[in-house]
CSV table of C-alpha atoms in Angstrom, one decimal:
chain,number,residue,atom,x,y,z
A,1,UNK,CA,87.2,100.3,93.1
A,2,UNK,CA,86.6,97.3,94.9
A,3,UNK,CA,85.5,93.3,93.7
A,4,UNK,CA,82.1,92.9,94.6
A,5,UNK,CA,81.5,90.0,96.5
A,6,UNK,CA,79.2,88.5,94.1
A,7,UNK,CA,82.6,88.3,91.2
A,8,UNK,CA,84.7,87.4,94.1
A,9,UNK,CA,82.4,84.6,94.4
A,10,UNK,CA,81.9,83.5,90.7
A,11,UNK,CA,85.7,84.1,90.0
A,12,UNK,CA,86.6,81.5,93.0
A,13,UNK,CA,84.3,79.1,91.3
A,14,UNK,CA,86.1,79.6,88.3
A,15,UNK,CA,89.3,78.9,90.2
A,16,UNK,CA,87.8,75.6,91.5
A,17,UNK,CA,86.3,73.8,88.3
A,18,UNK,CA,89.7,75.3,86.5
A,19,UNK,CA,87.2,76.4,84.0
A,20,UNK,CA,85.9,80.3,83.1
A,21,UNK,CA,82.3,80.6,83.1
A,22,UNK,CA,82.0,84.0,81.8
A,23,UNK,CA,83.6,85.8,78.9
A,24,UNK,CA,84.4,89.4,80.2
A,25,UNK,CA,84.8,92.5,78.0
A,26,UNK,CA,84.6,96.1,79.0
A,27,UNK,CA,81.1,96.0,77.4
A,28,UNK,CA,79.5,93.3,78.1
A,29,UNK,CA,79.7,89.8,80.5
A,30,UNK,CA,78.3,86.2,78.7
A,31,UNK,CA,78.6,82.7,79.6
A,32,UNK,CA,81.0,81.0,77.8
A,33,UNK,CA,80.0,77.3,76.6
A,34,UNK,CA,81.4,76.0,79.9
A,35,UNK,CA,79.4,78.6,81.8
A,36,UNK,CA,76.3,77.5,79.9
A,37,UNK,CA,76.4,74.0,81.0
A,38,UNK,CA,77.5,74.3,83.8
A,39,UNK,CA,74.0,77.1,84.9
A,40,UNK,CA,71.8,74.2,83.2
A,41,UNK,CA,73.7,71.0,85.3
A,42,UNK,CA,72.7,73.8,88.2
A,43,UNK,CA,69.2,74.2,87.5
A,44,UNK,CA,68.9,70.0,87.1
A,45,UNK,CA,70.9,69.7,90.7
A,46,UNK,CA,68.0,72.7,92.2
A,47,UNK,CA,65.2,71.0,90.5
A,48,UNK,CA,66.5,67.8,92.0
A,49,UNK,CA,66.3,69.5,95.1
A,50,UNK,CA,62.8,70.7,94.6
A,51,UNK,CA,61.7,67.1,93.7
A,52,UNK,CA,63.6,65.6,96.9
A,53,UNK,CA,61.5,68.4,99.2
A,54,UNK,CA,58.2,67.4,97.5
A,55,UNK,CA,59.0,63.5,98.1
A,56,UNK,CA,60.3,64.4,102.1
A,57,UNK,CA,57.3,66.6,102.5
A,58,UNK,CA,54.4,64.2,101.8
A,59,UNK,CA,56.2,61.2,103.4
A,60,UNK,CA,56.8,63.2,106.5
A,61,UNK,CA,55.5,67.1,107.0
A,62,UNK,CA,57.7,67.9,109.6
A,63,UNK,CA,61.0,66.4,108.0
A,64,UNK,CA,63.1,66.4,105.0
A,65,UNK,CA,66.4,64.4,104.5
A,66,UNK,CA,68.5,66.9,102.7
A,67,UNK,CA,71.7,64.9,103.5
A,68,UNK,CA,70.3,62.6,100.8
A,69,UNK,CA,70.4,64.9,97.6
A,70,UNK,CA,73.4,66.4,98.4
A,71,UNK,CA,75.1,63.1,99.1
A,72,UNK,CA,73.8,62.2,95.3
A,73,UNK,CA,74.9,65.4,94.2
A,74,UNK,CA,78.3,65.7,96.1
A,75,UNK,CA,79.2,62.2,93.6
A,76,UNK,CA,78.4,64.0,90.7
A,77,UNK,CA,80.0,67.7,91.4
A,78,UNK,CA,83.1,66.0,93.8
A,79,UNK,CA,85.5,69.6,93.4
A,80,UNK,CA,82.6,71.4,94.4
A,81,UNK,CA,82.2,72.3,98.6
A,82,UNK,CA,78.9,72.0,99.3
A,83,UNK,CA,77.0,73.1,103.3
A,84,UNK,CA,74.8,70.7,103.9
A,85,UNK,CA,71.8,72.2,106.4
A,86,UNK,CA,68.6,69.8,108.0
A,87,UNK,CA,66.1,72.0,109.0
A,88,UNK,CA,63.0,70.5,110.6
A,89,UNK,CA,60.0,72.4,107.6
């Protein structure tokens, strides 16, 4: 059997923070304390990014700054690569 990439993915995250977010049995997967806040410091950084859309979007429709969240974010998560895209919306 193969790694799917999905647990390929979340194990090399692991790797990275030098933290495990999930507790794995044969029965069952659940996030461990440091997979728990770590998934709600993840839905503040994408609600960030939500909030930063809204903002670009009704100074300018046809342009959103991205590079300026993920600058913000890249202080607080430094260990963490992060692909920065501008896409004209």
């Amino acid at each position: 059997l193969t790694q799917s990439p999905l647990s390929r993915q979340i194990q090399m995250l692991e790797q990275t923070l030098g933290v495990s977010l999930l507790e794995r049995t044969t029965r069952a997967v659940r996030l461990t304390p440091a997979g728990r806040t770590f998934l709600m410091e993840a839905y503040r950084v994408i609600a960030a990014a939500e909030t930063r859309k809204a903002r670009a979007l009704t100074r300018d429709p046809g342009y959103a700054p991205w590079w300026d969240m993920w600058a913000e974010q890249e202080k607080l998560l430094p260990a963490l690569p992060v692909d920065v895209e501008v896409r004209r919306v």
